[in-house]
mmCIF file of C-alpha atoms and ligand atoms in Angstrom:
data_model
loop_
_atom_site.group_PDB
_atom_site.id
_atom_site.type_symbol
_atom_site.label_atom_id
_atom_site.label_comp_id
_atom_site.label_asym_id
_atom_site.label_seq_id
_atom_site.Cartn_x
_atom_site.Cartn_y
_atom_site.Cartn_z
ATOM 1 C CA MET A 1 27.083 10.177 7.518
ATOM 2 C CA SER A 2 26.930 8.974 10.746
ATOM 3 C CA ALA A 3 28.823 6.016 12.178
ATOM 4 C CA ILE A 4 27.756 2.832 11.555
ATOM 5 C CA SER A 5 28.989 0.018 13.979
ATOM 6 C CA GLY A 6 29.048 -3.744 14.061
ATOM 7 C CA SER A 7 29.141 -6.161 17.177
ATOM 8 C CA ALA A 8 30.026 -9.927 18.059
ATOM 9 C CA PRO A 9 30.321 -11.653 21.521
ATOM 10 C CA GLY A 10 33.130 -14.292 22.063
ATOM 11 C CA LYS A 11 32.625 -18.094 22.718
ATOM 12 C CA VAL A 12 33.601 -20.752 25.067
ATOM 13 C CA ILE A 13 33.774 -24.192 24.045
ATOM 14 C CA LEU A 14 32.263 -26.380 26.713
ATOM 15 C CA CYS A 15 33.430 -29.525 25.437
ATOM 16 C CA GLY A 16 34.627 -31.607 22.222
ATOM 17 C CA GLU A 17 37.418 -28.882 21.061
ATOM 18 C CA HIS A 18 40.517 -30.679 18.744
ATOM 19 C CA ALA A 19 38.601 -33.668 18.708
ATOM 20 C CA VAL A 20 36.157 -32.063 16.327
ATOM 21 C CA VAL A 21 38.730 -31.287 13.869
ATOM 22 C CA TYR A 22 38.370 -34.625 13.573
ATOM 23 C CA GLY A 23 34.706 -35.248 12.518
ATOM 24 C CA GLN A 24 33.402 -35.611 16.054
ATOM 25 C CA PRO A 25 30.525 -33.100 17.452
ATOM 26 C CA ALA A 26 31.634 -30.233 20.056
ATOM 27 C CA ILE A 27 29.632 -27.938 22.089
ATOM 28 C CA ALA A 28 30.321 -24.550 22.051
ATOM 29 C CA LEU A 29 28.496 -21.527 24.027
ATOM 30 C CA PRO A 30 28.468 -17.228 23.025
ATOM 31 C CA VAL A 31 29.821 -15.084 25.429
ATOM 32 C CA PHE A 32 28.106 -12.071 25.420
ATOM 33 C CA ASP A 33 30.517 -10.708 28.045
ATOM 34 C CA ILE A 34 32.715 -10.163 26.274
ATOM 35 C CA GLN A 35 32.717 -8.657 23.123
ATOM 36 C CA THR A 36 33.951 -7.214 19.495
ATOM 37 C CA ARG A 37 32.634 -3.660 17.908
ATOM 38 C CA CYS A 38 33.696 -2.190 15.133
ATOM 39 C CA VAL A 39 32.589 1.265 14.513
ATOM 40 C CA VAL A 40 33.291 3.020 10.173
ATOM 41 C CA LEU A 41 33.062 6.355 9.934
ATOM 42 C CA ALA A 42 32.704 8.236 6.373
ATOM 43 C CA ARG A 43 35.553 10.512 5.432
ATOM 44 C CA PRO A 44 33.714 12.061 2.531
ATOM 45 C CA GLY A 45 36.794 14.074 1.485
ATOM 46 C CA ASP A 46 39.461 11.081 1.085
ATOM 47 C CA PRO A 47 39.890 9.713 -1.983
ATOM 48 C CA LYS A 48 37.430 6.360 -2.477
ATOM 49 C CA GLY A 49 38.890 3.274 -1.735
ATOM 50 C CA THR A 50 41.031 4.925 1.199
ATOM 51 C CA VAL A 51 40.088 2.797 4.258
ATOM 52 C CA LEU A 52 42.002 3.777 7.656
ATOM 53 C CA ILE A 53 42.216 1.359 10.330
ATOM 54 C CA ASN A 54 42.635 1.715 13.794
ATOM 55 C CA ASP A 55 42.433 -1.441 16.082
ATOM 56 C CA HIS A 56 42.845 -0.798 19.915
ATOM 57 C CA ALA A 57 42.979 -4.081 20.447
ATOM 58 C CA ILE A 58 46.599 -5.007 18.588
ATOM 59 C CA ASP A 59 47.284 -1.439 18.928
ATOM 60 C CA LEU A 60 47.149 -1.297 15.055
ATOM 61 C CA LYS A 61 46.740 2.036 12.907
ATOM 62 C CA SER A 62 47.325 1.239 9.299
ATOM 63 C CA ASP A 63 45.452 2.641 5.845
ATOM 64 C CA LEU A 64 44.030 -0.995 4.614
ATOM 65 C CA ALA A 65 46.281 -1.078 1.496
ATOM 66 C CA SER A 66 49.772 -0.949 3.372
ATOM 67 C CA LEU A 67 48.080 -4.584 5.230
ATOM 68 C CA SER A 68 49.189 -7.502 3.512
ATOM 69 C CA PRO A 69 46.686 -9.029 1.429
ATOM 70 C CA ASP A 70 46.475 -12.033 3.612
ATOM 71 C CA HIS A 71 45.783 -9.917 6.868
ATOM 72 C CA PRO A 72 43.331 -11.036 8.743
ATOM 73 C CA ILE A 73 41.469 -7.447 8.486
ATOM 74 C CA ARG A 74 42.097 -6.690 4.758
ATOM 75 C CA LYS A 75 41.270 -9.775 3.762
ATOM 76 C CA THR A 76 37.842 -9.816 5.442
ATOM 77 C CA ILE A 77 36.892 -6.318 3.792
ATOM 78 C CA THR A 78 38.328 -7.672 0.801
ATOM 79 C CA LEU A 79 35.901 -10.552 1.316
ATOM 80 C CA VAL A 80 32.958 -8.526 2.300
ATOM 81 C CA LEU A 81 33.472 -6.612 -0.800
ATOM 82 C CA ALA A 82 33.498 -9.815 -2.863
ATOM 83 C CA ALA A 83 30.292 -10.701 -1.729
ATOM 84 C CA LEU A 84 28.296 -7.092 -2.514
ATOM 85 C CA SER A 85 30.456 -7.560 -5.734
ATOM 86 C CA MET A 86 31.769 -4.224 -4.996
ATOM 87 C CA GLU A 87 35.251 -2.574 -5.861
ATOM 88 C CA HIS A 88 36.222 -0.052 -3.388
ATOM 89 C CA MET A 89 35.007 0.426 -0.264
ATOM 90 C CA PRO A 90 33.920 4.138 0.362
ATOM 91 C CA ALA A 91 36.499 6.143 2.218
ATOM 92 C CA CYS A 92 36.138 5.558 5.833
ATOM 93 C CA GLU A 93 37.960 5.324 9.122
ATOM 94 C CA ILE A 94 37.325 1.914 10.858
ATOM 95 C CA GLN A 95 37.873 1.871 14.495
ATOM 96 C CA ILE A 96 38.377 -2.066 16.092
ATOM 97 C CA TYR A 97 37.459 -2.434 20.177
ATOM 98 C CA SER A 98 37.783 -5.734 21.294
ATOM 99 C CA SER A 99 37.374 -6.617 25.084
ATOM 100 C CA ILE A 100 38.004 -10.392 24.042
ATOM 101 C CA PRO A 101 41.438 -11.630 25.517
ATOM 102 C CA ILE A 102 43.888 -13.107 22.472
ATOM 103 C CA GLY A 103 45.290 -16.114 22.876
ATOM 104 C CA GLY A 104 42.886 -17.061 25.319
ATOM 105 C CA GLY A 105 40.590 -19.450 23.280
ATOM 106 C CA LEU A 106 37.566 -16.955 24.023
ATOM 107 C CA GLY A 107 36.628 -16.670 20.155
ATOM 108 C CA SER A 108 38.758 -13.238 19.456
ATOM 109 C CA SER A 109 40.255 -14.545 15.849
ATOM 110 C CA ALA A 110 36.820 -15.144 14.606
ATOM 111 C CA SER A 111 34.393 -12.203 16.691
ATOM 112 C CA VAL A 112 36.840 -9.235 14.889
ATOM 113 C CA PRO A 113 36.226 -10.596 11.305
ATOM 114 C CA VAL A 114 32.008 -11.442 12.357
ATOM 115 C CA ALA A 115 31.595 -7.351 13.981
ATOM 116 C CA LEU A 116 33.848 -6.073 11.113
ATOM 117 C CA CYS A 117 31.710 -8.184 8.468
ATOM 118 C CA ARG A 118 28.818 -6.263 10.193
ATOM 119 C CA ALA A 119 29.987 -2.991 10.471
ATOM 120 C CA VAL A 120 31.166 -2.696 6.753
ATOM 121 C CA SER A 121 28.621 -4.075 4.665
ATOM 122 C CA ALA A 122 25.970 -2.268 6.277
ATOM 123 C CA PHE A 123 28.312 0.543 5.953
ATOM 124 C CA THR A 124 28.005 0.422 2.364
ATOM 125 C CA GLY A 125 24.151 0.165 2.782
ATOM 126 C CA HIS A 126 23.810 -3.387 1.844
ATOM 127 C CA PRO A 127 24.206 -5.335 5.657
ATOM 128 C CA LEU A 128 25.006 -8.944 4.414
ATOM 129 C CA ASP A 129 23.161 -11.592 6.518
ATOM 130 C CA ASP A 130 24.478 -14.273 9.234
ATOM 131 C CA ASP A 131 25.113 -17.190 6.978
ATOM 132 C CA ALA A 132 27.359 -14.363 4.543
ATOM 133 C CA VAL A 133 28.955 -13.418 7.600
ATOM 134 C CA ASN A 134 29.153 -16.799 8.467
ATOM 135 C CA GLU A 135 31.228 -17.696 5.749
ATOM 136 C CA ILE A 136 33.732 -15.151 5.397
ATOM 137 C CA ALA A 137 34.387 -15.601 9.094
ATOM 138 C CA PHE A 138 35.462 -19.175 8.398
ATOM 139 C CA GLU A 139 37.808 -18.240 5.670
ATOM 140 C CA ILE A 140 39.455 -15.956 8.157
ATOM 141 C CA GLU A 141 40.040 -18.875 10.655
ATOM 142 C CA ARG A 142 41.357 -20.846 7.713
ATOM 143 C CA LEU A 143 43.858 -18.107 7.938
ATOM 144 C CA HIS A 144 44.734 -18.356 11.391
ATOM 145 C CA HIS A 145 45.031 -22.589 11.669
ATOM 146 C CA LYS A 146 44.727 -24.217 8.198
ATOM 147 C CA THR A 147 42.176 -26.738 9.169
ATOM 148 C CA PRO A 148 39.334 -25.001 11.842
ATOM 149 C CA SER A 149 36.458 -27.223 12.031
ATOM 150 C CA GLY A 150 34.177 -24.190 11.554
ATOM 151 C CA ILE A 151 32.887 -23.817 15.366
ATOM 152 C CA ASP A 152 34.211 -20.550 16.719
ATOM 153 C CA ASN A 153 32.817 -18.499 13.562
ATOM 154 C CA SER A 154 29.458 -20.998 13.521
ATOM 155 C CA VAL A 155 28.932 -19.795 17.329
ATOM 156 C CA ILE A 156 30.292 -16.428 17.130
ATOM 157 C CA THR A 157 28.227 -15.173 14.538
ATOM 158 C CA TYR A 158 24.694 -16.869 15.588
ATOM 159 C CA GLY A 159 25.288 -16.167 18.831
ATOM 160 C CA ARG A 160 23.676 -19.286 20.532
ATOM 161 C CA PRO A 161 25.110 -22.639 21.919
ATOM 162 C CA VAL A 162 25.905 -25.094 19.456
ATOM 163 C CA PHE A 163 26.149 -29.005 19.203
ATOM 164 C CA PHE A 164 28.857 -28.367 16.247
ATOM 165 C CA THR A 165 29.602 -31.626 13.962
ATOM 166 C CA LYS A 166 32.054 -30.489 10.961
ATOM 167 C CA ASN A 167 30.506 -31.023 7.824
ATOM 168 C CA HIS A 168 26.862 -31.182 9.277
ATOM 169 C CA PRO A 169 23.724 -28.901 9.933
ATOM 170 C CA LEU A 170 24.198 -26.708 12.795
ATOM 171 C CA GLU A 171 22.440 -27.633 15.609
ATOM 172 C CA TRP A 172 21.116 -25.378 17.993
ATOM 173 C CA LEU A 173 20.822 -26.186 21.922
ATOM 174 C CA GLU A 174 18.083 -25.591 24.073
ATOM 175 C CA VAL A 175 18.820 -25.017 27.499
ATOM 176 C CA PRO A 176 15.790 -24.668 30.323
ATOM 177 C CA THR A 177 17.699 -23.550 33.094
ATOM 178 C CA GLU A 178 20.121 -20.771 34.011
ATOM 179 C CA LEU A 179 23.614 -21.934 34.676
ATOM 180 C CA LEU A 180 26.433 -20.132 35.963
ATOM 181 C CA PHE A 181 30.029 -20.905 34.526
ATOM 182 C CA LEU A 182 33.239 -18.987 35.231
ATOM 183 C CA ILE A 183 36.240 -18.695 33.171
ATOM 184 C CA ALA A 184 39.829 -18.328 34.230
ATOM 185 C CA ASN A 185 42.290 -17.115 32.342
ATOM 186 C CA SER A 186 45.914 -19.067 32.934
ATOM 187 C CA GLY A 187 47.671 -15.584 32.023
ATOM 188 C CA ILE A 188 49.731 -17.979 29.213
ATOM 189 C CA LYS A 189 49.096 -17.001 25.962
ATOM 190 C CA GLY A 190 47.875 -20.069 24.322
ATOM 191 C CA SER A 191 48.464 -21.263 20.850
ATOM 192 C CA THR A 192 45.225 -23.032 18.903
ATOM 193 C CA ALA A 193 47.892 -23.000 15.063
ATOM 194 C CA LYS A 194 50.882 -24.969 17.404
ATOM 195 C CA ALA A 195 48.224 -27.128 19.710
ATOM 196 C CA VAL A 196 46.087 -28.481 16.375
ATOM 197 C CA LEU A 197 49.365 -29.072 14.437
ATOM 198 C CA GLN A 198 50.948 -30.453 17.402
ATOM 199 C CA ILE A 199 47.900 -33.079 17.922
ATOM 200 C CA LYS A 200 48.326 -34.286 13.564
ATOM 201 C CA GLU A 201 51.620 -34.719 14.315
ATOM 202 C CA ASN A 202 50.817 -37.506 16.811
ATOM 203 C CA TRP A 203 47.326 -38.591 14.790
ATOM 204 C CA LEU A 204 49.839 -39.074 12.320
ATOM 205 C CA THR A 205 52.204 -41.306 14.073
ATOM 206 C CA ASP A 206 49.836 -43.229 16.123
ATOM 207 C CA PRO A 207 45.912 -42.983 14.642
ATOM 208 C CA VAL A 208 44.259 -45.990 16.476
ATOM 209 C CA ARG A 209 45.405 -43.973 19.922
ATOM 210 C CA TYR A 210 44.310 -40.250 18.557
ATOM 211 C CA GLU A 211 41.698 -41.876 16.897
ATOM 212 C CA SER A 212 40.008 -43.139 20.247
ATOM 213 C CA ILE A 213 40.291 -40.445 22.167
ATOM 214 C CA PHE A 214 38.743 -38.513 19.472
ATOM 215 C CA SER A 215 35.353 -41.122 20.316
ATOM 216 C CA ASP A 216 35.686 -40.553 23.527
ATOM 217 C CA ILE A 217 35.461 -36.998 23.333
ATOM 218 C CA GLY A 218 32.740 -37.500 20.785
ATOM 219 C CA ALA A 219 31.011 -39.404 23.211
ATOM 220 C CA ILE A 220 31.043 -36.978 25.893
ATOM 221 C CA SER A 221 29.937 -34.411 23.645
ATOM 222 C CA ILE A 222 26.808 -36.527 22.774
ATOM 223 C CA ALA A 223 25.994 -37.081 26.420
ATOM 224 C CA MET A 224 26.709 -33.498 27.475
ATOM 225 C CA ARG A 225 24.098 -32.260 25.083
ATOM 226 C CA GLU A 226 21.603 -34.316 26.779
ATOM 227 C CA SER A 227 22.690 -33.301 30.612
ATOM 228 C CA LEU A 228 22.267 -29.539 29.083
ATOM 229 C CA ARG A 229 18.556 -30.226 27.987
ATOM 230 C CA SER A 230 17.440 -32.030 31.354
ATOM 231 C CA GLY A 231 19.294 -29.533 33.007
ATOM 232 C CA ASN A 232 21.226 -32.099 35.120
ATOM 233 C CA HIS A 233 24.066 -30.440 36.841
ATOM 234 C CA SER A 234 26.318 -32.797 38.405
ATOM 235 C CA GLU A 235 26.481 -34.588 34.867
ATOM 236 C CA ILE A 236 27.360 -32.178 33.207
ATOM 237 C CA GLY A 237 30.519 -31.362 35.857
ATOM 238 C CA LYS A 238 31.294 -34.915 35.522
ATOM 239 C CA LEU A 239 31.696 -34.465 31.736
ATOM 240 C CA MET A 240 33.427 -31.874 31.838
ATOM 241 C CA VAL A 241 36.307 -33.545 33.729
ATOM 242 C CA ALA A 242 36.460 -36.589 32.016
ATOM 243 C CA ASN A 243 36.964 -34.349 28.991
ATOM 244 C CA HIS A 244 39.998 -32.660 30.572
ATOM 245 C CA HIS A 245 41.421 -35.864 31.239
ATOM 246 C CA LEU A 246 41.034 -36.777 27.457
ATOM 247 C CA LEU A 247 42.785 -33.398 26.700
ATOM 248 C CA GLN A 248 45.622 -34.354 28.912
ATOM 249 C CA LYS A 249 46.428 -37.566 27.439
ATOM 250 C CA LEU A 250 46.482 -35.141 23.894
ATOM 251 C CA ASN A 251 49.149 -32.983 25.655
ATOM 252 C CA VAL A 252 47.698 -29.561 25.055
ATOM 253 C CA SER A 253 46.912 -28.945 28.550
ATOM 254 C CA THR A 254 49.639 -27.404 31.282
ATOM 255 C CA ASP A 255 50.165 -27.122 35.111
ATOM 256 C CA LYS A 256 48.799 -23.824 35.120
ATOM 257 C CA LEU A 257 45.404 -24.862 33.550
ATOM 258 C CA ASP A 258 45.348 -28.268 35.404
ATOM 259 C CA THR A 259 46.066 -25.773 38.851
ATOM 260 C CA LEU A 260 43.158 -24.012 37.553
ATOM 261 C CA ILE A 261 40.555 -26.743 36.952
ATOM 262 C CA GLU A 262 41.954 -28.532 40.539
ATOM 263 C CA THR A 263 41.259 -25.657 42.374
ATOM 264 C CA ALA A 264 38.116 -25.058 40.810
ATOM 265 C CA ASN A 265 37.006 -28.600 41.568
ATOM 266 C CA GLN A 266 38.103 -28.707 45.089
ATOM 267 C CA ALA A 267 36.054 -24.983 45.690
ATOM 268 C CA GLY A 268 32.991 -26.627 44.775
ATOM 269 C CA ALA A 269 32.665 -26.083 40.760
ATOM 270 C CA TYR A 270 30.179 -28.771 39.739
ATOM 271 C CA GLY A 271 33.262 -29.830 37.238
ATOM 272 C CA ALA A 272 35.578 -27.787 35.250
ATOM 273 C CA LYS A 273 37.854 -28.226 32.012
ATOM 274 C CA MET A 274 40.250 -26.093 30.067
ATOM 275 C CA SER A 275 38.730 -25.113 26.831
ATOM 276 C CA GLY A 276 39.524 -23.648 23.449
ATOM 277 C CA GLY A 277 43.299 -24.982 21.764
ATOM 278 C CA GLY A 278 45.055 -25.187 25.023
ATOM 279 C CA LEU A 279 48.769 -24.609 25.498
ATOM 280 C CA GLY A 280 47.416 -22.129 27.515
ATOM 281 C CA GLY A 281 44.627 -19.666 27.736
ATOM 282 C CA ASN A 282 41.212 -20.590 29.806
ATOM 283 C CA ILE A 283 39.733 -22.718 31.782
ATOM 284 C CA ILE A 284 35.889 -22.956 32.143
ATOM 285 C CA ALA A 285 34.075 -24.284 35.549
ATOM 286 C CA PHE A 286 30.774 -24.884 35.817
ATOM 287 C CA ILE A 287 29.391 -23.446 38.987
ATOM 288 C CA PRO A 288 26.525 -23.682 41.741
ATOM 289 C CA GLN A 289 25.246 -20.216 42.020
ATOM 290 C CA ASP A 290 26.041 -19.632 45.860
ATOM 291 C CA LYS A 291 29.587 -20.547 44.591
ATOM 292 C CA GLU A 292 30.684 -17.693 42.473
ATOM 293 C CA GLU A 293 32.269 -15.920 45.052
ATOM 294 C CA THR A 294 34.640 -18.163 46.942
ATOM 295 C CA ILE A 295 35.739 -20.225 43.239
ATOM 296 C CA THR A 296 36.134 -17.063 42.055
ATOM 297 C CA GLN A 297 38.430 -15.582 44.926
ATOM 298 C CA GLU A 298 39.906 -19.153 44.719
ATOM 299 C CA LEU A 299 41.084 -18.918 41.111
ATOM 300 C CA ILE A 300 42.271 -15.433 42.060
ATOM 301 C CA THR A 301 44.505 -16.999 44.942
ATOM 302 C CA VAL A 302 46.411 -19.432 42.897
ATOM 303 C CA GLY A 303 46.882 -17.396 39.937
ATOM 304 C CA ALA A 304 44.048 -16.812 37.537
ATOM 305 C CA LYS A 305 45.106 -13.515 35.480
ATOM 306 C CA ASN A 306 40.973 -12.237 35.119
ATOM 307 C CA VAL A 307 37.816 -14.414 35.569
ATOM 308 C CA ILE A 308 35.131 -13.720 33.835
ATOM 309 C CA VAL A 309 31.247 -14.944 34.756
ATOM 310 C CA THR A 310 28.640 -15.651 32.286
ATOM 311 C CA ARG A 311 25.537 -17.237 32.460
ATOM 312 C CA LEU A 312 24.038 -19.332 29.634
ATOM 313 C CA SER A 313 20.089 -18.979 29.806
ATOM 314 C CA THR A 314 17.075 -19.401 27.597
ATOM 315 C CA ARG A 315 17.549 -15.983 26.842
ATOM 316 C CA GLU A 316 20.118 -17.081 24.107
ATOM 317 C CA VAL A 317 18.026 -19.905 23.029
ATOM 318 C CA ASN A 318 15.404 -18.827 20.742
HETATM 319 O O1 PMV B 401 40.069 -21.081 18.822
HETATM 320 P P1 PMV B 401 40.139 -22.363 19.999
HETATM 321 O O2 PMV B 401 41.508 -21.775 21.041
HETATM 322 O O3 PMV B 401 38.713 -21.749 21.137
HETATM 323 O O4 PMV B 401 40.118 -23.384 19.565
HETATM 324 C C1 PMV B 401 39.424 -23.918 18.837
HETATM 325 C C2 PMV B 401 39.069 -25.322 18.755
HETATM 326 C C3 PMV B 401 39.726 -26.324 17.987
HETATM 327 O O5 PMV B 401 38.794 -27.757 18.325
HETATM 328 C C4 PMV B 401 40.694 -26.958 19.294
HETATM 329 C C5 PMV B 401 39.932 -26.354 16.796
HETATM 330 C C6 PMV B 401 39.056 -25.885 15.395
HETATM 331 O O6 PMV B 401 39.267 -25.496 14.669
HETATM 332 O O7 PMV B 401 37.648 -26.422 16.252
#
């Protein structure tokens, strides 16, 4: 049998992170310039159920049975088999490749299970549909941090810009013009689990203050939806800046992220903010088409480790 593969994009959160865990809306965009790809190869000579894993992104080479039952890779495959009412995988080898930086808030923890679900289920001859894949990826998100909102698995599974509110139907966004974003890595790994827990502790201590910040962030997401629809560039930028100030109040930004954001804004971005869990990771800057090179250069000069250019257009919107 030839190799069967499955892939999934990365993602970036345009606005609303953290508040989305508390029921406020947020907007996330798929990023197809970074991807996870899983390849499954049959090993007909091996006993049934033998599955060899080679995850090149984290340098993991193991047989599946040696991983703990709660290891995200093993758990994903267990959930795929359960969804297909199958007991064993046909003997195989699974290669996992990902260009999504880990700890960057760009969706690596959701992208791997999505690509893996697709590849493994296709290999068994019963490809799961997106809804089933999304459910499994959400379960895996729970392993990474206990109370995920579900935004990451949703934007990555369906690969469309989404206006997301927990426990509400997904709302796809129409974006009439092409928008250009830079995603710059601070070089410091973030920890979504740590940031989410830190905010939860602070919220429990001072719920009134925190609820008010969450609802201000939610209002930004609602305004952002309108600005994206109407293609109001300067308003999109202003909303990003306002969102970043609120994330600073939640104490999930860092000096390095603030420096990158300040630099992007001064070099001509419409606006910039940290993206994802924070405490490290990436910033996202929304920029004019003719400023790509200048702003990229400025970001690298002040220490960005990697800059990804990504375009959001109707190409991704059906
Ligand atoms: O995976 P990250 O770092 O992009 O964070 C996801 C967004 C959070 O709002 C911080 C958490 C969540 O579950 O929505």
